[in-house]
Amino acid sequence: MKLGKGSCNGTFGELVQGVIGDRPFLITLPIPSLRSEASFTPDPSISKIRVEDSKTKAMRAGELLLKRFHIKEGGHLEIHSNIPAGKGMASSSADITAALRAISDSYSLPLTNEMISTISTKVEPTDGVMYEGIVAYDYFNGKLLESFGDLPPYILVGIDLGGTIDTIQFNQVRKAYSGEDQKQFLEAYHLVKRGCKERNFADICKAATISARVNQKILPKPVFHHLEKIADTYQGGTVVAHSGTVAGILLDHNIPNPDKVVSHLLREISIAFMNSNLRLFQYDSYEKIIV
């Protein structure tokens, strides 16, 4: 036994989310600088995991892990995260994954991503953040569908529209996707797959926009059409949290004058929402920073 450490990234919504046939799926958009960091101190004098009240999902997952390996003692779990909660940025999924990694590190348990996935979905639908890179993932049943590797270099400019979404309640409601919607999801899926394989960011942008547009019928973003219009100007795409409050613009990192373009986008979005206190995001996949 030792002090265990674990971490996990968050996301900026999803590149794609919907259904193919009867199978729900999402395609991840991991943001490495959004992180949950966990530490676990074993304590043989207690039988439960103790944690801050707001991190009870991670606590439940941790106790399921200990039960799986027949460990009857508890410990103290601490989690520090810069991932906003209730926004569709995988805060709970990242907390759970980081916690499971910290506990397994403490006891030197043979934890796999598949174990994390199985345990996570017993707590809530999860975001697939336990897997590296861009993946297609069945978030209800905790199944990895396919790994696509990494995205081509990109820039993300986004906005938090405010409020929060309870993802557990949201995912309990059946989504009324039409046959045409399912065709759109299938197209988006293959665009991401091709875009990652061929390093064609235009395909990624098109896929994200297709999925975001369908999601307007499920969880509409009032800013969507404004963002889509701006994104088109720079051959970019629109990305959203399909069960959250953030939306943004994806741009190829190799566009001319990227700093000037980003400044223009931030100014355009700020002007559109100048009477609110909404948070703006900027992320560059080269620099690994978010502000």
PDB file of C-alpha atoms in Angstrom:
ATOM      1  CA  MET A   1       0.000   0.000   0.000  1.00  0.00           C
ATOM      2  CA  LYS A   2       1.142   3.523  -0.784  1.00  0.00           C
ATOM      3  CA  LEU A   3      -0.141   6.954  -1.683  1.00  0.00           C
ATOM      4  CA  GLY A   4      -1.701   6.398  -5.101  1.00  0.00           C
ATOM      5  CA  LYS A   5      -1.921   8.914  -7.930  1.00  0.00           C
ATOM      6  CA  GLY A   6      -4.120   9.028 -11.012  1.00  0.00           C
ATOM      7  CA  SER A   7      -5.274  11.526 -13.615  1.00  0.00           C
ATOM      8  CA  CYS A   8      -7.544  11.864 -16.621  1.00  0.00           C
ATOM      9  CA  ASN A   9      -8.346  14.498 -19.230  1.00  0.00           C
ATOM     10  CA  GLY A  10     -11.689  16.150 -19.849  1.00  0.00           C
ATOM     11  CA  THR A  11     -13.318  16.968 -23.185  1.00  0.00           C
ATOM     12  CA  PHE A  12     -14.984  19.803 -25.059  1.00  0.00           C
ATOM     13  CA  GLY A  13     -18.267  18.080 -25.747  1.00  0.00           C
ATOM     14  CA  GLU A  14     -18.050  15.441 -28.477  1.00  0.00           C
ATOM     15  CA  LEU A  15     -17.123  15.433 -32.137  1.00  0.00           C
ATOM     16  CA  VAL A  16     -20.167  13.261 -32.834  1.00  0.00           C
ATOM     17  CA  GLN A  17     -22.915  11.781 -30.673  1.00  0.00           C
ATOM     18  CA  GLY A  18     -26.015   9.853 -31.674  1.00  0.00           C
ATOM     19  CA  VAL A  19     -27.103   6.345 -32.561  1.00  0.00           C
ATOM     20  CA  ILE A  20     -26.303   3.842 -35.277  1.00  0.00           C
ATOM     21  CA  GLY A  21     -29.061   1.271 -35.389  1.00  0.00           C
ATOM     22  CA  ASP A  22     -29.970   0.695 -31.761  1.00  0.00           C
ATOM     23  CA  ARG A  23     -26.490   1.457 -30.464  1.00  0.00           C
ATOM     24  CA  PRO A  24     -25.790   4.822 -28.809  1.00  0.00           C
ATOM     25  CA  PHE A  25     -22.299   6.142 -29.442  1.00  0.00           C
ATOM     26  CA  LEU A  26     -20.111   9.186 -29.203  1.00  0.00           C
ATOM     27  CA  ILE A  27     -16.763  10.174 -30.669  1.00  0.00           C
ATOM     28  CA  THR A  28     -14.541  11.864 -28.134  1.00  0.00           C
ATOM     29  CA  LEU A  29     -12.865  15.272 -28.296  1.00  0.00           C
ATOM     30  CA  PRO A  30     -10.266  15.066 -25.488  1.00  0.00           C
ATOM     31  CA  ILE A  31      -8.638  18.254 -24.191  1.00  0.00           C
ATOM     32  CA  PRO A  32      -5.380  17.331 -22.383  1.00  0.00           C
ATOM     33  CA  SER A  33      -5.125  20.579 -20.401  1.00  0.00           C
ATOM     34  CA  LEU A  34      -8.527  19.945 -18.814  1.00  0.00           C
ATOM     35  CA  ARG A  35      -7.600  17.479 -16.096  1.00  0.00           C
ATOM     36  CA  SER A  36      -8.824  15.686 -13.016  1.00  0.00           C
ATOM     37  CA  GLU A  37      -6.022  14.719 -10.623  1.00  0.00           C
ATOM     38  CA  ALA A  38      -6.699  12.194  -7.857  1.00  0.00           C
ATOM     39  CA  SER A  39      -4.757  10.893  -4.891  1.00  0.00           C
ATOM     40  CA  PHE A  40      -5.721   7.997  -2.618  1.00  0.00           C
ATOM     41  CA  THR A  41      -4.403   7.212   0.856  1.00  0.00           C
ATOM     42  CA  PRO A  42      -5.349   3.729   2.132  1.00  0.00           C
ATOM     43  CA  ASP A  43      -6.652   3.567   5.699  1.00  0.00           C
ATOM     44  CA  PRO A  44      -7.119   0.099   7.229  1.00  0.00           C
ATOM     45  CA  SER A  45      -9.092   1.624  10.114  1.00  0.00           C
ATOM     46  CA  ILE A  46     -12.093   2.455   7.899  1.00  0.00           C
ATOM     47  CA  SER A  47     -14.173   0.313   5.537  1.00  0.00           C
ATOM     48  CA  LYS A  48     -15.354   3.054   3.173  1.00  0.00           C
ATOM     49  CA  ILE A  49     -13.794   5.618   0.882  1.00  0.00           C
ATOM     50  CA  ARG A  50     -14.026   9.130   2.223  1.00  0.00           C
ATOM     51  CA  VAL A  51     -14.212  12.015  -0.228  1.00  0.00           C
ATOM     52  CA  GLU A  52     -15.690  15.497  -0.620  1.00  0.00           C
ATOM     53  CA  ASP A  53     -19.483  15.487  -1.009  1.00  0.00           C
ATOM     54  CA  SER A  54     -19.304  16.696  -4.617  1.00  0.00           C
ATOM     55  CA  LYS A  55     -17.198  13.704  -5.673  1.00  0.00           C
ATOM     56  CA  THR A  56     -19.581  10.922  -4.627  1.00  0.00           C
ATOM     57  CA  LYS A  57     -19.610   9.345  -8.112  1.00  0.00           C
ATOM     58  CA  ALA A  58     -15.856   8.808  -7.896  1.00  0.00           C
ATOM     59  CA  MET A  59     -16.308   7.404  -4.394  1.00  0.00           C
ATOM     60  CA  ARG A  60     -18.903   4.880  -5.596  1.00  0.00           C
ATOM     61  CA  ALA A  61     -16.666   3.817  -8.468  1.00  0.00           C
ATOM     62  CA  GLY A  62     -13.729   3.435  -6.115  1.00  0.00           C
ATOM     63  CA  GLU A  63     -15.698   1.193  -3.776  1.00  0.00           C
ATOM     64  CA  LEU A  64     -16.752  -0.968  -6.725  1.00  0.00           C
ATOM     65  CA  LEU A  65     -13.090  -1.346  -7.659  1.00  0.00           C
ATOM     66  CA  LEU A  66     -12.108  -2.393  -4.109  1.00  0.00           C
ATOM     67  CA  LYS A  67     -14.973  -4.868  -4.022  1.00  0.00           C
ATOM     68  CA  ARG A  68     -13.876  -6.325  -7.374  1.00  0.00           C
ATOM     69  CA  PHE A  69     -10.443  -7.109  -5.901  1.00  0.00           C
ATOM     70  CA  HIS A  70     -11.839  -8.216  -2.508  1.00  0.00           C
ATOM     71  CA  ILE A  71     -10.206  -5.343  -0.620  1.00  0.00           C
ATOM     72  CA  LYS A  72     -12.225  -4.648   2.528  1.00  0.00           C
ATOM     73  CA  GLU A  73     -10.489  -1.546   3.846  1.00  0.00           C
ATOM     74  CA  GLY A  74     -11.122   2.021   2.767  1.00  0.00           C
ATOM     75  CA  GLY A  75      -9.161   5.215   2.500  1.00  0.00           C
ATOM     76  CA  HIS A  76      -9.136   8.915   1.734  1.00  0.00           C
ATOM     77  CA  LEU A  77      -9.680  10.100  -1.843  1.00  0.00           C
ATOM     78  CA  GLU A  78      -8.805  13.637  -2.910  1.00  0.00           C
ATOM     79  CA  ILE A  79      -9.679  14.999  -6.321  1.00  0.00           C
ATOM     80  CA  HIS A  80      -8.625  18.309  -7.825  1.00  0.00           C
ATOM     81  CA  SER A  81     -10.009  19.279 -11.217  1.00  0.00           C
ATOM     82  CA  ASN A  82     -10.093  22.273 -13.534  1.00  0.00           C
ATOM     83  CA  ILE A  83     -12.930  20.749 -15.575  1.00  0.00           C
ATOM     84  CA  PRO A  84     -16.196  22.716 -15.212  1.00  0.00           C
ATOM     85  CA  ALA A  85     -19.017  20.488 -13.942  1.00  0.00           C
ATOM     86  CA  GLY A  86     -22.406  20.103 -15.614  1.00  0.00           C
ATOM     87  CA  LYS A  87     -21.165  21.511 -18.922  1.00  0.00           C
ATOM     88  CA  GLY A  88     -20.742  18.364 -20.998  1.00  0.00           C
ATOM     89  CA  MET A  89     -16.956  18.372 -20.573  1.00  0.00           C
ATOM     90  CA  ALA A  90     -16.664  14.903 -18.969  1.00  0.00           C
ATOM     91  CA  SER A  91     -15.961  16.186 -15.466  1.00  0.00           C
ATOM     92  CA  SER A  92     -17.552  13.209 -13.688  1.00  0.00           C
ATOM     93  CA  SER A  93     -16.073  10.651 -16.090  1.00  0.00           C
ATOM     94  CA  ALA A  94     -12.623  12.176 -15.634  1.00  0.00           C
ATOM     95  CA  ASP A  95     -13.023  12.183 -11.830  1.00  0.00           C
ATOM     96  CA  ILE A  96     -14.044   8.513 -11.857  1.00  0.00           C
ATOM     97  CA  THR A  97     -11.191   7.480 -14.141  1.00  0.00           C
ATOM     98  CA  ALA A  98      -8.616   9.463 -12.158  1.00  0.00           C
ATOM     99  CA  ALA A  99      -9.911   8.010  -8.890  1.00  0.00           C
ATOM    100  CA  LEU A 100      -9.795   4.417 -10.146  1.00  0.00           C
ATOM    101  CA  ARG A 101      -6.265   4.943 -11.399  1.00  0.00           C
ATOM    102  CA  ALA A 102      -5.178   6.418  -8.056  1.00  0.00           C
ATOM    103  CA  ILE A 103      -6.689   3.538  -6.059  1.00  0.00           C
ATOM    104  CA  SER A 104      -5.184   0.924  -8.375  1.00  0.00           C
ATOM    105  CA  ASP A 105      -1.803   2.668  -8.099  1.00  0.00           C
ATOM    106  CA  SER A 106      -2.061   2.553  -4.325  1.00  0.00           C
ATOM    107  CA  TYR A 107      -2.649  -1.208  -4.250  1.00  0.00           C
ATOM    108  CA  SER A 108      -0.722  -2.055  -7.466  1.00  0.00           C
ATOM    109  CA  LEU A 109      -3.895  -3.496  -8.986  1.00  0.00           C
ATOM    110  CA  PRO A 110      -3.891  -4.730 -12.618  1.00  0.00           C
ATOM    111  CA  LEU A 111      -6.381  -2.080 -13.753  1.00  0.00           C
ATOM    112  CA  THR A 112      -7.253  -1.907 -17.454  1.00  0.00           C
ATOM    113  CA  ASN A 113      -9.196   0.658 -19.439  1.00  0.00           C
ATOM    114  CA  GLU A 114     -11.867  -1.991 -19.971  1.00  0.00           C
ATOM    115  CA  MET A 115     -12.240  -2.364 -16.187  1.00  0.00           C
ATOM    116  CA  ILE A 116     -12.525   1.394 -15.804  1.00  0.00           C
ATOM    117  CA  SER A 117     -15.174   1.452 -18.516  1.00  0.00           C
ATOM    118  CA  THR A 118     -17.199  -1.352 -16.926  1.00  0.00           C
ATOM    119  CA  ILE A 119     -17.100   0.216 -13.459  1.00  0.00           C
ATOM    120  CA  SER A 120     -17.821   3.725 -14.746  1.00  0.00           C
ATOM    121  CA  THR A 121     -21.010   2.708 -16.550  1.00  0.00           C
ATOM    122  CA  LYS A 122     -22.298   1.123 -13.339  1.00  0.00           C
ATOM    123  CA  VAL A 123     -22.234   4.636 -11.869  1.00  0.00           C
ATOM    124  CA  GLU A 124     -23.460   6.646 -14.889  1.00  0.00           C
ATOM    125  CA  PRO A 125     -23.182   6.827 -18.688  1.00  0.00           C
ATOM    126  CA  THR A 126     -19.541   7.675 -19.309  1.00  0.00           C
ATOM    127  CA  ASP A 127     -17.545   9.557 -21.916  1.00  0.00           C
ATOM    128  CA  GLY A 128     -14.823   7.152 -23.004  1.00  0.00           C
ATOM    129  CA  VAL A 129     -12.070   9.360 -21.545  1.00  0.00           C
ATOM    130  CA  MET A 130     -10.227   6.346 -20.125  1.00  0.00           C
ATOM    131  CA  TYR A 131      -9.026   5.621 -23.671  1.00  0.00           C
ATOM    132  CA  GLU A 132      -6.243   7.564 -25.354  1.00  0.00           C
ATOM    133  CA  GLY A 133      -6.874   9.708 -28.410  1.00  0.00           C
ATOM    134  CA  ILE A 134     -10.057   9.911 -30.448  1.00  0.00           C
ATOM    135  CA  VAL A 135     -12.354   6.931 -29.962  1.00  0.00           C
ATOM    136  CA  ALA A 136     -15.870   5.853 -30.864  1.00  0.00           C
ATOM    137  CA  TYR A 137     -17.513   4.635 -27.689  1.00  0.00           C
ATOM    138  CA  ASP A 138     -20.838   3.184 -26.556  1.00  0.00           C
ATOM    139  CA  TYR A 139     -21.397   5.411 -23.534  1.00  0.00           C
ATOM    140  CA  PHE A 140     -24.391   3.472 -22.174  1.00  0.00           C
ATOM    141  CA  ASN A 141     -22.825   0.026 -22.222  1.00  0.00           C
ATOM    142  CA  GLY A 142     -19.209   1.010 -21.710  1.00  0.00           C
ATOM    143  CA  LYS A 143     -17.847  -0.525 -24.923  1.00  0.00           C
ATOM    144  CA  LEU A 144     -14.982   0.740 -27.045  1.00  0.00           C
ATOM    145  CA  LEU A 145     -16.148   0.608 -30.661  1.00  0.00           C
ATOM    146  CA  GLU A 146     -13.095   1.869 -32.513  1.00  0.00           C
ATOM    147  CA  SER A 147      -9.912   3.893 -31.994  1.00  0.00           C
ATOM    148  CA  PHE A 148      -9.026   6.566 -34.553  1.00  0.00           C
ATOM    149  CA  GLY A 149      -5.703   7.844 -33.193  1.00  0.00           C
ATOM    150  CA  ASP A 150      -5.196  11.609 -32.846  1.00  0.00           C
ATOM    151  CA  LEU A 151      -6.706  14.558 -34.659  1.00  0.00           C
ATOM    152  CA  PRO A 152      -4.659  16.626 -37.072  1.00  0.00           C
ATOM    153  CA  PRO A 153      -3.406  19.846 -35.376  1.00  0.00           C
ATOM    154  CA  TYR A 154      -6.321  22.157 -34.655  1.00  0.00           C
ATOM    155  CA  ILE A 155      -7.532  25.241 -32.827  1.00  0.00           C
ATOM    156  CA  LEU A 156     -10.733  25.402 -30.797  1.00  0.00           C
ATOM    157  CA  VAL A 157     -12.544  28.593 -29.847  1.00  0.00           C
ATOM    158  CA  GLY A 158     -15.599  28.016 -27.699  1.00  0.00           C
ATOM    159  CA  ILE A 159     -18.184  29.447 -25.365  1.00  0.00           C
ATOM    160  CA  ASP A 160     -20.001  28.253 -22.274  1.00  0.00           C
ATOM    161  CA  LEU A 161     -23.634  29.241 -22.673  1.00  0.00           C
ATOM    162  CA  GLY A 162     -24.271  29.090 -18.927  1.00  0.00           C
ATOM    163  CA  GLY A 163     -26.271  26.856 -16.627  1.00  0.00           C
ATOM    164  CA  THR A 164     -25.733  23.138 -16.129  1.00  0.00           C
ATOM    165  CA  ILE A 165     -27.160  19.880 -17.455  1.00  0.00           C
ATOM    166  CA  ASP A 166     -27.782  16.769 -15.342  1.00  0.00           C
ATOM    167  CA  THR A 167     -26.378  14.183 -17.747  1.00  0.00           C
ATOM    168  CA  ILE A 168     -27.905  11.222 -15.890  1.00  0.00           C
ATOM    169  CA  GLN A 169     -31.417  12.637 -16.258  1.00  0.00           C
ATOM    170  CA  PHE A 170     -30.715  13.817 -19.797  1.00  0.00           C
ATOM    171  CA  ASN A 171     -29.565  10.372 -20.919  1.00  0.00           C
ATOM    172  CA  GLN A 172     -32.625   8.694 -19.412  1.00  0.00           C
ATOM    173  CA  VAL A 173     -34.820  10.438 -21.982  1.00  0.00           C
ATOM    174  CA  ARG A 174     -35.092   8.568 -25.277  1.00  0.00           C
ATOM    175  CA  LYS A 175     -33.955  10.721 -28.205  1.00  0.00           C
ATOM    176  CA  ALA A 176     -36.337  10.972 -31.160  1.00  0.00           C
ATOM    177  CA  TYR A 177     -33.820  10.489 -33.966  1.00  0.00           C
ATOM    178  CA  SER A 178     -35.269   9.974 -37.437  1.00  0.00           C
ATOM    179  CA  GLY A 179     -34.012   7.616 -40.115  1.00  0.00           C
ATOM    180  CA  GLU A 180     -32.410  10.598 -41.830  1.00  0.00           C
ATOM    181  CA  ASP A 181     -30.674  11.546 -38.567  1.00  0.00           C
ATOM    182  CA  GLN A 182     -29.181   8.062 -38.376  1.00  0.00           C
ATOM    183  CA  LYS A 183     -27.859   8.413 -41.916  1.00  0.00           C
ATOM    184  CA  GLN A 184     -26.253  11.676 -40.839  1.00  0.00           C
ATOM    185  CA  PHE A 185     -24.612  10.006 -37.817  1.00  0.00           C
ATOM    186  CA  LEU A 186     -23.244   7.220 -39.998  1.00  0.00           C
ATOM    187  CA  GLU A 187     -21.810   9.756 -42.437  1.00  0.00           C
ATOM    188  CA  ALA A 188     -20.261  11.731 -39.579  1.00  0.00           C
ATOM    189  CA  TYR A 189     -18.739   8.565 -38.110  1.00  0.00           C
ATOM    190  CA  HIS A 190     -17.016   7.680 -41.378  1.00  0.00           C
ATOM    191  CA  LEU A 191     -15.880  11.268 -41.916  1.00  0.00           C
ATOM    192  CA  VAL A 192     -14.066  11.257 -38.558  1.00  0.00           C
ATOM    193  CA  LYS A 193     -12.525   7.873 -39.330  1.00  0.00           C
ATOM    194  CA  ARG A 194     -11.323   9.031 -42.746  1.00  0.00           C
ATOM    195  CA  GLY A 195     -10.248  12.442 -41.481  1.00  0.00           C
ATOM    196  CA  CYS A 196      -8.021  10.943 -38.782  1.00  0.00           C
ATOM    197  CA  LYS A 197      -6.562   8.329 -41.134  1.00  0.00           C
ATOM    198  CA  GLU A 198      -5.857  10.745 -43.979  1.00  0.00           C
ATOM    199  CA  ARG A 199      -5.064  13.743 -41.721  1.00  0.00           C
ATOM    200  CA  ASN A 200      -7.820  15.716 -43.413  1.00  0.00           C
ATOM    201  CA  PHE A 201      -9.220  18.194 -40.928  1.00  0.00           C
ATOM    202  CA  ALA A 202     -11.979  19.321 -43.288  1.00  0.00           C
ATOM    203  CA  ASP A 203     -13.612  15.900 -42.827  1.00  0.00           C
ATOM    204  CA  ILE A 204     -13.448  16.291 -39.022  1.00  0.00           C
ATOM    205  CA  CYS A 205     -15.063  19.725 -39.213  1.00  0.00           C
ATOM    206  CA  LYS A 206     -17.836  18.475 -41.481  1.00  0.00           C
ATOM    207  CA  ALA A 207     -18.567  15.541 -39.158  1.00  0.00           C
ATOM    208  CA  ALA A 208     -18.742  17.739 -36.056  1.00  0.00           C
ATOM    209  CA  THR A 209     -21.060  20.203 -37.774  1.00  0.00           C
ATOM    210  CA  ILE A 210     -23.380  17.436 -39.001  1.00  0.00           C
ATOM    211  CA  SER A 211     -23.736  16.052 -35.483  1.00  0.00           C
ATOM    212  CA  ALA A 212     -24.127  19.470 -33.873  1.00  0.00           C
ATOM    213  CA  ARG A 213     -26.854  20.353 -36.373  1.00  0.00           C
ATOM    214  CA  VAL A 214     -28.840  17.185 -35.594  1.00  0.00           C
ATOM    215  CA  ASN A 215     -28.435  17.913 -31.883  1.00  0.00           C
ATOM    216  CA  GLN A 216     -30.261  21.205 -32.349  1.00  0.00           C
ATOM    217  CA  LYS A 217     -33.468  19.131 -32.253  1.00  0.00           C
ATOM    218  CA  ILE A 218     -32.452  17.530 -28.947  1.00  0.00           C
ATOM    219  CA  LEU A 219     -30.637  20.204 -26.942  1.00  0.00           C
ATOM    220  CA  PRO A 220     -30.603  23.389 -29.034  1.00  0.00           C
ATOM    221  CA  LYS A 221     -27.820  25.940 -28.627  1.00  0.00           C
ATOM    222  CA  PRO A 222     -29.063  29.486 -29.344  1.00  0.00           C
ATOM    223  CA  VAL A 223     -25.578  30.377 -30.558  1.00  0.00           C
ATOM    224  CA  PHE A 224     -25.324  27.489 -33.031  1.00  0.00           C
ATOM    225  CA  HIS A 225     -26.251  29.211 -36.296  1.00  0.00           C
ATOM    226  CA  HIS A 226     -24.057  32.212 -35.437  1.00  0.00           C
ATOM    227  CA  LEU A 227     -21.087  29.939 -34.764  1.00  0.00           C
ATOM    228  CA  GLU A 228     -21.757  27.899 -37.892  1.00  0.00           C
ATOM    229  CA  LYS A 229     -21.755  31.042 -40.032  1.00  0.00           C
ATOM    230  CA  ILE A 230     -18.450  32.223 -38.560  1.00  0.00           C
ATOM    231  CA  ALA A 231     -16.910  28.752 -38.878  1.00  0.00           C
ATOM    232  CA  ASP A 232     -17.853  28.596 -42.586  1.00  0.00           C
ATOM    233  CA  THR A 233     -15.880  31.797 -43.169  1.00  0.00           C
ATOM    234  CA  TYR A 234     -12.682  29.982 -42.198  1.00  0.00           C
ATOM    235  CA  GLN A 235     -13.566  26.499 -43.512  1.00  0.00           C
ATOM    236  CA  GLY A 236     -14.000  25.324 -39.929  1.00  0.00           C
ATOM    237  CA  GLY A 237     -16.563  23.240 -38.102  1.00  0.00           C
ATOM    238  CA  THR A 238     -19.004  23.656 -35.240  1.00  0.00           C
ATOM    239  CA  VAL A 239     -18.685  21.398 -32.198  1.00  0.00           C
ATOM    240  CA  VAL A 240     -21.028  21.128 -29.199  1.00  0.00           C
ATOM    241  CA  ALA A 241     -21.541  19.286 -25.959  1.00  0.00           C
ATOM    242  CA  HIS A 242     -24.506  17.158 -26.988  1.00  0.00           C
ATOM    243  CA  SER A 243     -25.622  16.864 -23.362  1.00  0.00           C
ATOM    244  CA  GLY A 244     -24.030  20.057 -22.052  1.00  0.00           C
ATOM    245  CA  THR A 245     -23.770  23.815 -22.338  1.00  0.00           C
ATOM    246  CA  VAL A 246     -20.633  24.464 -24.398  1.00  0.00           C
ATOM    247  CA  ALA A 247     -20.301  25.087 -28.118  1.00  0.00           C
ATOM    248  CA  GLY A 248     -17.372  26.103 -30.260  1.00  0.00           C
ATOM    249  CA  ILE A 249     -15.575  26.399 -33.566  1.00  0.00           C
ATOM    250  CA  LEU A 250     -12.920  23.960 -34.797  1.00  0.00           C
ATOM    251  CA  LEU A 251     -10.238  25.300 -37.113  1.00  0.00           C
ATOM    252  CA  ASP A 252      -7.363  23.697 -38.961  1.00  0.00           C
ATOM    253  CA  HIS A 253      -4.161  24.815 -37.225  1.00  0.00           C
ATOM    254  CA  ASN A 254      -2.543  25.406 -40.611  1.00  0.00           C
ATOM    255  CA  ILE A 255      -4.893  28.210 -41.659  1.00  0.00           C
ATOM    256  CA  PRO A 256      -3.103  31.457 -42.640  1.00  0.00           C
ATOM    257  CA  ASN A 257      -2.568  33.931 -39.778  1.00  0.00           C
ATOM    258  CA  PRO A 258      -4.078  31.705 -37.048  1.00  0.00           C
ATOM    259  CA  ASP A 259      -3.484  34.223 -34.232  1.00  0.00           C
ATOM    260  CA  LYS A 260      -5.321  36.925 -36.164  1.00  0.00           C
ATOM    261  CA  VAL A 261      -8.188  34.542 -36.944  1.00  0.00           C
ATOM    262  CA  VAL A 262      -8.557  33.493 -33.308  1.00  0.00           C
ATOM    263  CA  SER A 263      -8.583  37.114 -32.151  1.00  0.00           C
ATOM    264  CA  HIS A 264     -11.298  37.856 -34.683  1.00  0.00           C
ATOM    265  CA  LEU A 265     -13.374  34.872 -33.557  1.00  0.00           C
ATOM    266  CA  LEU A 266     -13.086  35.785 -29.889  1.00  0.00           C
ATOM    267  CA  ARG A 267     -14.128  39.339 -30.713  1.00  0.00           C
ATOM    268  CA  GLU A 268     -17.080  38.194 -32.833  1.00  0.00           C
ATOM    269  CA  ILE A 269     -18.359  35.851 -30.124  1.00  0.00           C
ATOM    270  CA  SER A 270     -17.849  38.466 -27.404  1.00  0.00           C
ATOM    271  CA  ILE A 271     -19.797  41.081 -29.360  1.00  0.00           C
ATOM    272  CA  ALA A 272     -22.663  38.665 -29.938  1.00  0.00           C
ATOM    273  CA  PHE A 273     -22.931  38.061 -26.180  1.00  0.00           C
ATOM    274  CA  MET A 274     -21.629  41.372 -24.841  1.00  0.00           C
ATOM    275  CA  ASN A 275     -24.391  41.652 -22.225  1.00  0.00           C
ATOM    276  CA  SER A 276     -23.637  38.342 -20.528  1.00  0.00           C
ATOM    277  CA  ASN A 277     -20.906  36.849 -18.361  1.00  0.00           C
ATOM    278  CA  LEU A 278     -20.373  33.788 -20.498  1.00  0.00           C
ATOM    279  CA  ARG A 279     -16.958  32.155 -20.445  1.00  0.00           C
ATOM    280  CA  LEU A 280     -14.864  31.937 -23.613  1.00  0.00           C
ATOM    281  CA  PHE A 281     -12.445  29.092 -24.317  1.00  0.00           C
ATOM    282  CA  GLN A 282      -9.403  28.946 -26.550  1.00  0.00           C
ATOM    283  CA  TYR A 283      -7.408  25.765 -27.093  1.00  0.00           C
ATOM    284  CA  ASP A 284      -4.510  25.067 -29.422  1.00  0.00           C
ATOM    285  CA  SER A 285      -3.592  21.397 -29.832  1.00  0.00           C
ATOM    286  CA  TYR A 286       0.062  22.378 -30.349  1.00  0.00           C
ATOM    287  CA  GLU A 287       0.364  24.507 -27.241  1.00  0.00           C
ATOM    288  CA  LYS A 288      -1.794  22.331 -24.942  1.00  0.00           C
ATOM    289  CA  ILE A 289      -3.281  25.347 -23.167  1.00  0.00           C
ATOM    290  CA  ILE A 290      -6.770  26.579 -22.439  1.00  0.00           C
ATOM    291  CA  VAL A 291      -7.755  30.049 -21.218  1.00  0.00           C
TER     292      VAL A 291
END
